[in-house]
Amino acid sequence: MGLNLAQKLIKAHLVEGELIPGTEIGIRIDQTLTQDSTGTMAYLQLEAMGIKRVKTKLSAAYIDHNMLQEGFENADDHLFIQSAARKYGIYFSRPGNGICHQVHLERFGVPGQTLLGSDSHTPTNGGIGMLAIGAGGLDVAAAMAGEPYYLTMPEIVNIRLTGRLAPFVTAKDIILEVLRRLTVKGGVGKIFEYTGDALPYLSVPERATITNMGAELGATTSIFPSDEVTREFLRAQQREADWVELAADPDAEYDQVIEIDLSQIEPLAAKPHSPDNVAKISEIGPIKIDQVAIGSCTNSSYQDLMRVAAILKGRTVHPDVSLVISPGSRQVLSMLAANGALADLIAAGARILESACGPCIGMGQAPPTNGISLRTFNRNFQGRCGTMSASVYLVSPETAAASAVAGVLTDPRTLDLELDIPMPEQFLVNDNMIIPPAEEGETVELVRGPNIKPFPQNVPLGEKAAGMVLIKLGDHITTDHIMPSNAKLLPYRSNIPYLAEYCLTPCDPEFPKRAAANKGGIIVAGENYGQGSSREHAALAPLYLGVKAVLAKSFARIHRANLINSGIIPLTFVSESDYDGLQESDQLEIPNIREQLQAGDEVIVRNLTQACEYRMNCELTEKELAVILMGGKINWIKQRQND
Ligand code: MIC
Ligand code: SF4
C-alpha cells in the first residue's frame, strides 16, 4: 500500500514510534519559528536548558504581535528576542517585516521539511508542502535544542477539491465551508491533506489561507502537495532551488475522504462568536456594519490585497465604516506601493496599518460598543477584538472590500467588476530586514529589561493532589478566555505574575483572587477546553496560581500539551454526567496520584464535599507521564541532558 503525503513526511522524520494513529511518535524538526508574544518565554526556556546554539536547519524569530509600544515593555521584549536570536543562531525578522507565517512562506518555507512554531497558525506553511505544526513555546525551545517533537500520530483525512470556484468565491470560503461541515473540534487528532483536480487553480497564498484556518478545526496540521504551482511561487521568490515535487502515492489510503465541489460554494461568513458558525452571505443579508479589517496571517497576501485594491479603486469607503488594512508583509506592502495599488487603497479612505497582526490580536482598532466588524481574520471569539459587546464576522477580502464601500454586508458577486489578478512573475525580494545570527554567539549578552520576569516552574508531583473546584466552565473555552490578550495585556507576556491577575477573568473576574486565596485548586471544564491560541501562558498563569489539575470533557491538542509541559494534570470524564454533578467550591482529592497515573488505568477523584467518587481518564503516553511526574518538561529535559 502506498503512502499519503503526510505519512511520507512523518516517516522521513520519524525518530520514535510507528505510523499508527493514536500512538505516540517523535519526529525530527528541521525548522522552527517563534513570534514575539510567545517568543520571550521560549527563549527564556531555551536559556534555562543551557543550550549554546540551536540544532535545527533553520530557526527564525519574528516580531509581529506586540507592535504597540505604549510603554517600554514591548520594545524591551523585542531587544531580548533580538539578542537571543543573535546568541543562539536564529534569523531575526525585525518589527515591520511582517507577520511570521506570511514571511516564513515567502522567505524560508521549504517543501518536505518539518516546521514547529510557537503559534497555532504555523500550519500556514502547509500551503507550501511543509509538515508545519503549532506548539507551545517550550516544545519549540526543546526542538531548537535538538529534541524530537512528540505527538500522537494523527488520522489523515483527505479533502478532495474538485471543480472551479465561481468568480468572487475564494479560498477563504473553501475553509469556511470545511469549518461549517466539521466544526471547531472536527479536526482534533487529524491532519487534513488536500488533493483533487482543483489544485492547479489554487495559488500558494490561497492554499496557505486554507491550511492557516485548519487551526480553527483543532487539527494537528493541514498540507497541500508541492507541485508546479509551488514551484512557480518559489521561483517568483527567487528560491526555486528549495523546490521538490511531493505528492501522495497513487494508491495512498486515507482514514477518511471528504469531497468538496468548489463550484457549489458561495461567499460565506463565520458569524459571531465562533469560526464554525458559518452561513451564506446571501442568507445573512445586508446587515449594517461599523468596521472592516483586512489583514492577518489568513488573508493579507499580495493577491488578496490587489483584489481589495481593484474593488476599492475609484470608490470611497462608506461614511459609517472604518476600514483598516494591515498588509501581511513588507514584501506585500512594498509591491503595492510600487505598482500604485496602495495609492488606490489610500484614496478610497482605507487606514493603512503596519505589516503585523494588529487588530487580529486586539492590538488596536477595537470596534465601537455593540459594533459590527467584518474581518478577514481567522478567529472571532467574543472579546478578542477588544470590545466585549462587538460582533465579529469572518469573511474573504473580496466580501470585506465590497462591504466597506456599501456600508452593509455585501455579496461580492453583486459587484459589476471583473477581477483577474495573476500571481506576479517576480516578487520584490529584499531581505534587509532579516538579521542573520552571529557566527560566534557565545559572547553575545542577552538584553533583559525589567519586565522580563522568571517563568514559574513546577515541583515533582506529590503523593496526592487536592484542592477546591475554583471554577466550573462550559464548552469551547478558548485560550483567549483563559489568558486574555489585548493591547493592555500583551506587553506582559514575559511577566507571568502580572498576567496571572487576569487569568480566566472573562469567565469570572474573581477567579485569580479566589485561586490565590485558596492557594490553588482544580478547574472543571466542558468540551474542547483550551481551543485556539498556542499561548502556554494559558497553562503558566494557572500554574502560578496553584492549579493542579483540569477536569474536562475534552481538551484541545496544544493546550493539553502545554498543561502537561507545566506539570498540570489533564483528566477527562469517563461519564459526562459526573460533570453535571460537580459544583464550584467542592473539595476534591486525588489520592495516590503517582501510583494511579503510573498504573495507566482510570484515575479516581474523590469529591469530599459530596461524598462521591468520579472515574476519570488520563491517557498519558510514557513520556507525558514522566513529564507530569517530574513536575513539567523543563525538569524532564534537564534530567535527560544530565543522563
Ligand atoms: C493568536 O492568533 O491567537 C495568536 C496570538 O497568534 C496566538 C499566539 C499567542 O497567543 O501569542 C496563537 O495563535 O497561537
Ligand atoms: Fe497574528 Fe492573528 Fe495570525 Fe495570530 S492569527 S499569528 S494574531 S495574524
XYZ file of C-alpha atoms and ligand atoms in Angstrom:
665
model
C 0.000 0.000 0.000
C 1.318 3.441 -0.894
C 1.627 6.341 1.499
C -0.185 9.618 1.556
C 1.905 12.795 1.703
C 1.509 13.393 5.435
C 2.611 9.825 6.150
C 5.601 10.234 3.822
C 6.795 13.359 5.592
C 6.241 11.871 9.028
C 8.070 8.700 8.008
C 11.001 10.704 6.661
C 11.316 12.499 10.019
C 10.356 9.689 12.373
C 12.740 9.093 15.267
C 10.383 7.152 17.530
C 7.205 5.152 17.109
C 5.224 3.913 14.130
C 2.648 5.382 11.779
C -0.264 4.002 13.772
C -2.957 6.599 14.518
C -3.442 7.204 18.218
C 0.065 6.082 19.235
C 2.907 8.359 20.245
C 5.510 9.323 17.672
C 8.593 11.516 17.836
C 9.635 13.494 14.756
C 12.777 15.431 13.891
C 12.190 19.133 13.445
C 14.010 20.899 10.585
C 12.829 24.455 11.157
C 11.289 26.445 13.998
C 9.604 29.794 14.226
C 8.635 31.976 17.146
C 6.800 35.267 17.312
C 7.273 37.880 19.984
C 4.259 37.227 22.183
C 5.312 33.621 22.718
C 8.986 34.127 21.864
C 10.299 35.755 25.032
C 9.098 32.768 27.042
C 10.510 30.290 24.519
C 13.961 31.904 24.632
C 13.910 32.115 28.430
C 13.206 28.389 28.378
C 15.962 27.767 25.834
C 18.311 29.655 28.135
C 17.159 27.541 31.099
C 18.066 24.423 29.095
C 21.654 25.632 28.883
C 21.839 25.340 25.089
C 24.669 27.098 23.223
C 23.293 27.108 19.690
C 20.155 25.819 18.017
C 20.429 22.419 16.378
C 17.776 22.915 13.679
C 18.423 23.519 9.961
C 16.855 26.937 10.358
C 15.176 28.838 13.167
C 13.536 32.223 12.789
C 12.290 34.738 15.359
C 9.636 37.198 14.231
C 8.384 40.402 15.783
C 4.808 40.895 14.664
C 2.351 40.727 17.578
C 3.414 43.238 20.240
C 3.820 46.212 17.982
C 2.213 48.974 20.017
C 4.946 50.496 22.128
C 2.826 52.282 24.681
C 5.470 51.710 27.321
C 8.925 50.187 27.459
C 7.682 46.585 27.801
C 7.211 45.570 24.164
C 10.370 47.282 22.972
C 12.317 45.536 25.737
C 10.933 42.177 24.654
C 11.974 42.900 21.060
C 15.538 43.625 22.192
C 15.621 40.492 24.327
C 14.481 38.350 21.388
C 16.925 40.063 19.037
C 19.805 39.337 21.405
C 18.644 35.739 21.903
C 18.448 35.277 18.118
C 21.990 36.576 17.717
C 23.268 34.419 20.528
C 21.598 31.129 19.709
C 21.892 31.118 15.899
C 18.438 32.284 14.847
C 17.330 34.546 11.978
C 15.669 37.683 13.329
C 12.851 39.285 11.358
C 12.691 42.885 12.503
C 9.493 44.679 13.520
C 7.805 45.913 10.347
C 8.971 42.999 8.232
C 5.644 41.236 8.503
C 3.550 38.509 10.082
C 5.556 35.400 10.893
C 3.567 32.902 8.816
C 3.415 35.132 5.738
C 7.126 35.994 5.841
C 8.068 32.388 6.518
C 6.081 31.283 3.476
C 7.756 33.914 1.328
C 11.351 33.549 2.501
C 12.015 30.342 4.445
C 9.418 27.604 3.981
C 10.796 24.511 2.234
C 8.519 21.775 0.854
C 9.050 18.442 2.561
C 10.626 19.846 5.724
C 9.106 19.939 9.200
C 8.361 23.244 10.918
C 7.419 23.679 14.571
C 6.201 27.132 15.568
C 5.109 28.724 18.826
C 1.919 29.908 17.218
C -1.198 27.929 16.433
C -1.261 29.132 12.819
C 2.111 27.603 11.974
C 0.255 25.153 9.640
C 0.013 28.092 7.202
C 3.249 26.762 5.705
C 1.457 23.517 4.901
C 0.405 25.565 1.874
C 3.911 25.136 0.506
C 4.097 21.422 1.322
C 5.708 21.589 4.758
C 4.645 19.480 7.708
C 4.069 22.555 9.846
C 2.753 22.231 13.399
C 1.882 24.738 16.118
C 3.032 24.087 19.687
C 3.713 25.760 22.999
C 6.917 27.767 23.353
C 8.576 25.127 25.491
C 8.106 22.428 22.857
C 9.568 24.797 20.272
C 12.502 25.592 22.569
C 13.056 21.834 23.004
C 13.040 21.398 19.211
C 15.622 24.168 18.891
C 17.677 22.248 21.434
C 17.562 19.245 19.106
C 14.846 17.258 20.911
C 12.295 15.457 18.752
C 8.731 16.741 18.827
C 6.401 14.170 20.361
C 2.803 13.962 19.257
C 0.003 11.488 18.842
C 0.070 10.045 15.333
C -2.967 11.700 13.741
C -5.504 10.209 11.386
C -5.021 11.525 7.869
C -8.121 12.962 6.247
C -8.151 13.614 2.522
C -10.069 16.673 1.405
C -10.565 16.290 -2.318
C -11.249 19.592 -4.026
C -12.960 19.302 -7.388
C -14.478 21.812 -9.814
C -13.674 25.508 -10.064
C -14.575 28.400 -7.809
C -17.052 30.872 -9.275
C -15.825 34.486 -9.579
C -15.638 36.233 -6.180
C -15.724 32.929 -4.307
C -12.355 32.402 -2.649
C -10.015 30.177 -0.669
C -11.470 31.721 2.500
C -14.891 30.423 1.507
C -13.420 26.937 0.986
C -12.054 26.744 4.515
C -15.223 28.294 5.952
C -17.132 25.522 4.184
C -14.831 22.933 5.798
C -15.434 24.572 9.199
C -19.179 24.581 8.590
C -19.100 20.865 7.916
C -16.634 19.741 10.587
C -16.829 22.332 13.441
C -14.087 23.696 15.697
C -13.373 20.290 17.192
C -13.748 18.284 13.998
C -10.025 18.276 13.350
C -8.681 17.185 16.733
C -6.222 14.320 16.213
C -6.280 14.774 12.429
C -4.167 16.046 9.563
C -6.040 17.388 6.555
C -4.366 16.601 3.254
C -5.743 18.441 0.234
C -5.778 16.857 -3.233
C -8.005 16.960 -6.292
C -8.272 18.421 -9.764
C -8.925 21.932 -8.408
C -5.384 22.246 -7.055
C -3.741 23.721 -10.189
C -6.112 26.684 -9.808
C -5.163 27.467 -6.204
C -2.040 29.574 -5.705
C 0.322 29.037 -2.759
C -1.072 32.006 -0.771
C -4.610 30.696 -1.373
C -3.557 27.252 -0.193
C -1.991 28.949 2.824
C -5.323 30.610 3.679
C -6.822 27.127 3.840
C -4.037 25.482 5.862
C -3.913 28.532 8.163
C -7.533 28.155 9.229
C -7.150 24.417 9.632
C -6.043 25.544 13.100
C -9.647 26.543 13.762
C -10.685 22.924 13.169
C -8.385 21.903 16.002
C -6.303 19.918 13.500
C -2.691 18.879 14.078
C -1.955 20.433 10.691
C -3.087 20.688 7.066
C -0.989 20.156 3.957
C -1.004 20.613 0.194
C 1.288 18.747 -2.214
C 4.304 20.518 -3.665
C 3.599 20.796 -7.381
C 4.145 23.130 -10.342
C 2.134 25.852 -8.575
C 4.538 25.602 -5.632
C 7.495 25.709 -7.976
C 6.184 28.873 -9.679
C 5.745 30.541 -6.291
C 9.247 29.634 -5.158
C 10.693 30.735 -8.491
C 8.969 34.108 -8.123
C 10.513 34.318 -4.629
C 13.949 33.516 -6.175
C 14.004 30.235 -4.272
C 13.367 27.629 -6.943
C 16.285 25.599 -5.597
C 14.176 24.864 -2.500
C 11.501 23.163 -4.579
C 10.940 19.410 -4.624
C 7.956 17.620 -6.047
C 5.843 15.993 -3.333
C 2.568 14.142 -3.565
C 0.748 11.145 -2.163
C 1.384 7.773 -3.839
C -1.316 6.969 -6.407
C -2.550 4.068 -4.247
C -2.373 6.002 -0.964
C -5.091 5.375 1.570
C -6.675 7.800 3.989
C -8.604 7.387 7.236
C -11.407 9.487 5.797
C -12.174 11.179 2.483
C -14.226 14.354 2.108
C -15.193 15.721 -1.311
C -15.870 19.385 -1.903
C -17.106 20.584 -5.261
C -15.829 24.148 -5.407
C -18.407 25.184 -7.985
C -21.111 24.684 -5.336
C -19.594 27.112 -2.815
C -20.957 30.624 -2.296
C -19.391 33.529 -0.397
C -19.619 32.629 3.291
C -19.134 34.277 6.668
C -18.421 32.901 10.137
C -20.916 34.667 12.374
C -20.220 35.674 15.976
C -18.634 34.211 18.101
C -17.093 31.093 16.578
C -15.264 30.318 13.312
C -17.576 27.366 12.672
C -20.779 29.379 12.924
C -20.851 29.632 9.149
C -23.655 30.862 6.891
C -24.032 32.130 3.321
C -23.650 35.885 2.942
C -26.771 35.802 0.796
C -28.705 34.303 3.722
C -27.332 36.592 6.433
C -28.439 39.608 4.413
C -27.286 43.229 4.264
C -26.609 43.901 7.951
C -25.209 47.349 8.715
C -21.527 47.338 9.616
C -19.254 49.695 11.559
C -15.807 48.407 10.768
C -13.926 46.361 8.191
C -10.470 44.991 8.996
C -8.428 43.380 6.240
C -5.212 41.563 7.063
C -3.870 38.822 9.400
C -1.897 35.700 8.562
C -5.014 34.292 6.866
C -5.697 36.874 4.182
C -3.127 39.581 3.600
C -1.075 38.259 0.706
C -0.203 40.269 -2.392
C -3.043 38.695 -4.380
C -5.555 39.317 -1.576
C -4.707 42.987 -1.279
C -4.505 43.532 -5.038
C -8.075 42.260 -5.281
C -9.115 44.590 -2.474
C -7.396 47.497 -4.238
C -9.167 46.668 -7.505
C -12.554 46.665 -5.739
C -11.839 49.947 -3.930
C -10.277 51.770 -6.883
C -12.217 54.904 -7.679
C -14.693 54.310 -4.820
C -14.961 55.678 -1.274
C -15.358 53.762 1.953
C -18.892 54.229 3.301
C -19.127 57.166 5.744
C -20.293 54.907 8.608
C -17.460 52.394 8.159
C -13.865 52.455 9.354
C -11.697 50.371 7.010
C -8.266 49.288 8.261
C -5.784 47.288 6.231
C -2.637 45.589 7.527
C -0.552 44.058 4.736
C 0.877 40.648 5.640
C 4.478 41.527 4.987
C 6.791 44.291 3.939
C 7.161 42.471 0.627
C 3.414 42.806 0.050
C 3.359 46.433 1.169
C 6.367 47.381 -0.980
C 4.827 45.783 -4.044
C 1.504 47.578 -3.501
C 3.432 50.817 -3.070
C 5.468 50.244 -6.219
C 2.533 49.413 -8.505
C 0.147 52.117 -7.312
C -2.392 49.837 -5.586
C -1.508 51.357 -2.219
C -2.469 54.768 -3.571
C -5.843 53.328 -4.645
C -6.419 51.979 -1.128
C -5.475 55.278 0.471
C -7.567 57.269 -1.996
C -10.608 55.155 -1.127
C -10.170 56.074 2.539
C -8.516 52.931 3.914
C -6.492 53.393 7.078
C -3.192 51.638 6.440
C -1.612 49.859 9.404
C 1.885 48.426 9.592
C 2.609 44.866 8.469
C 1.758 42.992 11.661
C -1.022 41.102 13.444
C -2.577 44.343 14.703
C -6.352 44.172 15.254
C -6.348 40.369 14.900
C -4.930 40.103 18.409
C -6.684 43.195 19.722
C -3.649 45.442 19.301
C -5.742 48.466 18.492
C -8.820 49.046 16.329
C -11.334 47.733 18.855
C -14.808 48.248 17.342
C -17.356 50.580 18.973
C -19.850 49.421 21.639
C -22.203 46.843 20.093
C -20.270 47.369 16.839
C -20.340 45.004 13.891
C -16.931 44.297 12.413
C -16.143 42.298 9.272
C -12.674 40.823 9.367
C -10.636 38.693 7.012
C -9.016 37.056 10.046
C -9.351 33.547 11.458
C -10.867 33.951 14.948
C -13.979 35.781 16.103
C -14.136 34.696 19.742
C -16.109 37.118 21.864
C -13.970 39.970 23.186
C -10.829 39.079 21.184
C -11.252 42.261 19.134
C -11.043 44.329 22.337
C -14.785 45.118 22.665
C -16.882 42.579 24.577
C -20.178 43.770 23.080
C -18.917 43.746 19.470
C -19.857 41.131 16.880
C -17.143 39.936 14.512
C -17.874 38.195 11.200
C -15.039 36.412 9.368
C -15.154 36.927 5.602
C -12.986 36.925 2.472
C -11.083 40.061 1.403
C -13.460 40.417 -1.549
C -16.529 40.380 0.702
C -14.787 42.751 3.116
C -13.916 45.277 0.407
C -17.349 45.196 -1.256
C -18.999 45.662 2.150
C -16.673 48.512 3.167
C -17.949 50.528 0.236
C -21.614 49.567 0.640
C -21.731 50.018 4.432
C -23.614 46.724 4.755
C -22.586 43.072 4.450
C -22.418 42.584 0.691
C -22.113 39.528 -1.509
C -19.142 40.444 -3.750
C -20.749 38.632 -6.677
C -23.080 41.626 -6.961
C -20.135 43.862 -7.959
C -20.066 44.911 -11.563
C -16.396 44.072 -11.939
C -14.032 41.500 -13.365
C -11.128 40.553 -11.154
C -8.138 38.941 -12.749
C -5.099 39.277 -10.553
C -2.337 36.960 -11.732
C 0.443 35.785 -9.440
C 3.450 38.030 -10.047
C 6.305 36.508 -12.036
C 8.726 38.099 -9.599
C 8.066 39.105 -6.022
C 10.057 42.042 -4.736
C 12.750 40.261 -2.782
C 14.614 42.285 -0.182
C 15.816 40.512 2.950
C 17.456 43.535 4.544
C 15.030 43.378 7.490
C 16.112 39.839 8.342
C 19.229 39.772 10.505
C 21.261 36.582 10.270
C 22.619 35.178 13.552
C 26.118 35.945 14.817
C 28.797 33.447 13.751
C 30.027 33.157 17.322
C 27.055 33.526 19.618
C 28.661 32.658 22.915
C 29.929 36.125 23.661
C 26.567 37.790 22.929
C 24.876 39.039 26.117
C 21.109 38.684 26.483
C 19.442 42.088 26.836
C 16.900 41.749 29.657
C 14.540 44.622 30.526
C 12.821 44.921 33.922
C 9.517 43.498 32.620
C 11.101 40.129 31.888
C 10.407 38.007 34.942
C 11.431 34.397 35.567
C 8.776 31.907 34.453
C 7.092 29.676 37.064
C 8.432 26.156 37.412
C 6.618 23.271 38.980
C 7.916 20.731 41.502
C 7.727 16.941 41.163
C 4.238 15.544 41.683
C 3.448 14.653 45.315
C 1.591 11.598 46.637
C -1.810 13.237 46.383
C -3.338 16.187 44.608
C -6.130 18.049 46.321
C -7.983 21.310 46.086
C -11.215 23.127 45.619
C -13.090 23.414 42.327
C -12.117 27.001 41.606
C -14.389 27.411 38.617
C -16.797 25.350 36.536
C -16.701 26.268 32.867
C -18.805 25.317 29.837
C -17.789 24.017 26.390
C -15.257 25.515 23.949
C -13.420 27.747 26.421
C -10.608 29.306 24.383
C -7.118 30.243 25.479
C -8.312 33.826 24.881
C -10.660 33.236 27.847
C -8.013 31.545 29.977
C -5.306 34.095 29.286
C -6.799 37.093 27.513
C -4.589 39.042 25.146
C -5.150 42.558 24.047
C -3.277 45.812 23.786
C -3.265 46.139 27.578
C -2.108 42.612 28.419
C 0.148 41.547 25.542
C 3.029 43.697 26.853
C 3.174 41.366 29.863
C 3.794 38.110 28.024
C 7.134 37.824 29.827
C 5.639 38.672 33.219
C 3.515 35.750 34.406
C 2.853 37.150 37.913
C 1.189 40.173 36.330
C -0.709 38.172 33.700
C -1.988 35.743 36.338
C -4.108 38.552 37.774
C -6.200 38.354 34.581
C -6.382 34.570 34.252
C -9.916 33.435 33.284
C -11.319 36.873 34.136
C -13.555 36.964 31.007
C -15.377 33.978 32.569
C -15.216 35.158 36.183
C -13.456 38.368 37.265
C -12.947 36.886 40.760
C -11.070 33.785 39.573
C -7.495 34.974 40.229
C -8.359 36.198 43.729
C -10.196 33.002 44.582
C -7.334 30.874 43.275
C -4.791 32.862 45.268
C -6.908 32.809 48.459
C -7.189 29.013 48.262
C -3.544 28.510 47.288
C -4.659 26.990 44.020
C -7.090 24.206 43.232
C -8.774 22.487 40.308
C -10.515 23.722 37.136
C -13.569 21.942 35.725
C -14.477 22.440 32.063
C -16.612 21.095 29.207
C -15.681 20.097 25.646
C -12.615 21.257 23.700
C -11.085 23.109 26.643
C -8.264 25.435 25.554
C -9.076 25.735 21.846
C -7.392 28.476 19.853
C -4.033 30.020 20.519
C -0.884 28.094 21.380
C -0.009 30.501 24.203
C 1.498 28.487 27.037
C 0.653 31.438 29.257
C -2.784 29.772 29.472
C -1.023 26.990 31.398
C 1.705 29.041 33.102
C -0.708 31.539 34.689
C -2.849 28.741 36.207
C 0.390 27.073 37.343
C 1.454 30.310 39.006
C -1.963 30.427 40.733
C -1.511 26.875 42.020
C -3.837 24.975 39.676
C -3.005 21.270 39.960
C -5.403 19.583 37.567
C -8.065 20.311 34.973
C -11.094 18.010 34.752
C -12.708 18.447 31.327
C -14.967 16.642 28.880
C -12.211 17.009 26.264
C -9.126 19.119 25.523
C -7.729 20.972 22.518
C -4.396 19.493 21.403
C -1.911 22.298 22.018
C -3.389 23.382 25.327
C -3.377 19.823 26.653
C 0.321 19.593 25.762
C 1.002 22.940 27.446
C -0.728 21.757 30.637
C 1.396 18.626 30.688
C 4.552 20.638 29.986
C 3.691 22.732 33.060
C 3.030 19.667 35.200
C -0.744 20.280 35.414
C -2.746 17.053 35.098
C -5.376 16.921 32.301
C -8.175 14.499 33.189
C -11.277 13.681 31.143
C -14.609 12.409 32.478
C -15.417 8.749 31.870
C -19.052 9.567 32.472
C -20.062 13.034 31.388
C -22.918 13.094 33.917
C -20.231 13.479 36.601
C -19.509 16.873 35.071
C -23.149 17.849 35.686
C -22.971 16.906 39.362
C -19.764 18.789 40.153
C -20.176 22.163 41.835
C -17.905 25.130 42.228
C -16.265 25.089 45.695
C -16.474 21.284 46.010
C -13.339 19.943 47.687
C -11.644 17.294 45.548
C -8.840 14.897 46.292
C -6.880 12.583 44.031
C -5.286 10.059 46.388
C -2.126 8.114 45.453
C -1.918 10.181 42.316
C 1.531 8.988 41.292
C 0.514 5.347 41.603
C -2.799 5.919 39.912
C -1.166 7.620 36.930
C 1.571 5.022 36.686
C -0.976 2.203 36.702
C -2.311 3.723 33.495
C -5.954 2.891 34.279
C -8.771 5.192 35.198
C -7.979 7.771 37.869
C -10.298 8.012 40.860
C -11.093 11.531 42.028
C -12.893 11.896 45.377
C -15.413 14.630 45.955
C -15.103 15.207 49.713
C -17.940 17.731 49.772
C -20.495 15.491 48.074
C -19.011 12.238 49.384
C -18.779 10.597 45.984
C -16.133 9.479 43.502
C -15.521 10.127 39.833
C -13.742 7.906 37.315
C -11.516 9.965 35.096
C -9.335 9.130 32.093
C -5.769 10.301 31.861
C -4.372 8.834 28.706
C -0.739 9.833 29.051
C 1.993 8.480 26.848
C 5.080 7.175 28.604
C 6.874 10.455 28.041
C 3.941 12.596 29.121
C 3.687 10.540 32.289
C 7.384 11.078 33.010
C 6.953 14.828 32.417
C 3.956 15.038 34.790
C 5.731 13.037 37.500
C 8.763 15.311 37.285
C 6.662 18.461 37.526
C 6.946 19.657 33.945
C 9.012 19.491 30.810
C 11.860 21.783 31.848
C 12.654 19.428 34.743
C 12.358 16.458 32.394
C 14.690 17.945 29.773
C 17.244 18.988 32.362
C 17.334 15.463 33.692
C 17.618 13.965 30.194
C 20.557 16.193 29.455
C 22.298 15.216 32.681
C 21.843 11.489 31.987
C -3.476 34.065 18.091
O -3.796 34.187 16.922
O -4.278 33.788 18.997
C -2.005 34.245 18.470
C -1.894 35.487 19.229
O -1.241 34.349 17.303
C -1.588 33.017 19.267
C -0.254 33.116 19.856
C -0.223 33.912 21.120
O -1.143 33.838 21.921
O 0.773 34.609 21.329
C -1.670 31.697 18.505
O -2.421 31.586 17.578
O -1.001 30.729 18.894
Fe -1.117 37.131 14.275
Fe -3.728 36.918 14.097
Fe -2.183 35.302 12.752
Fe -2.343 35.048 15.405
S -3.983 34.726 13.937
S -0.474 34.995 14.128
S -2.564 37.187 15.981
S -2.328 37.493 12.464
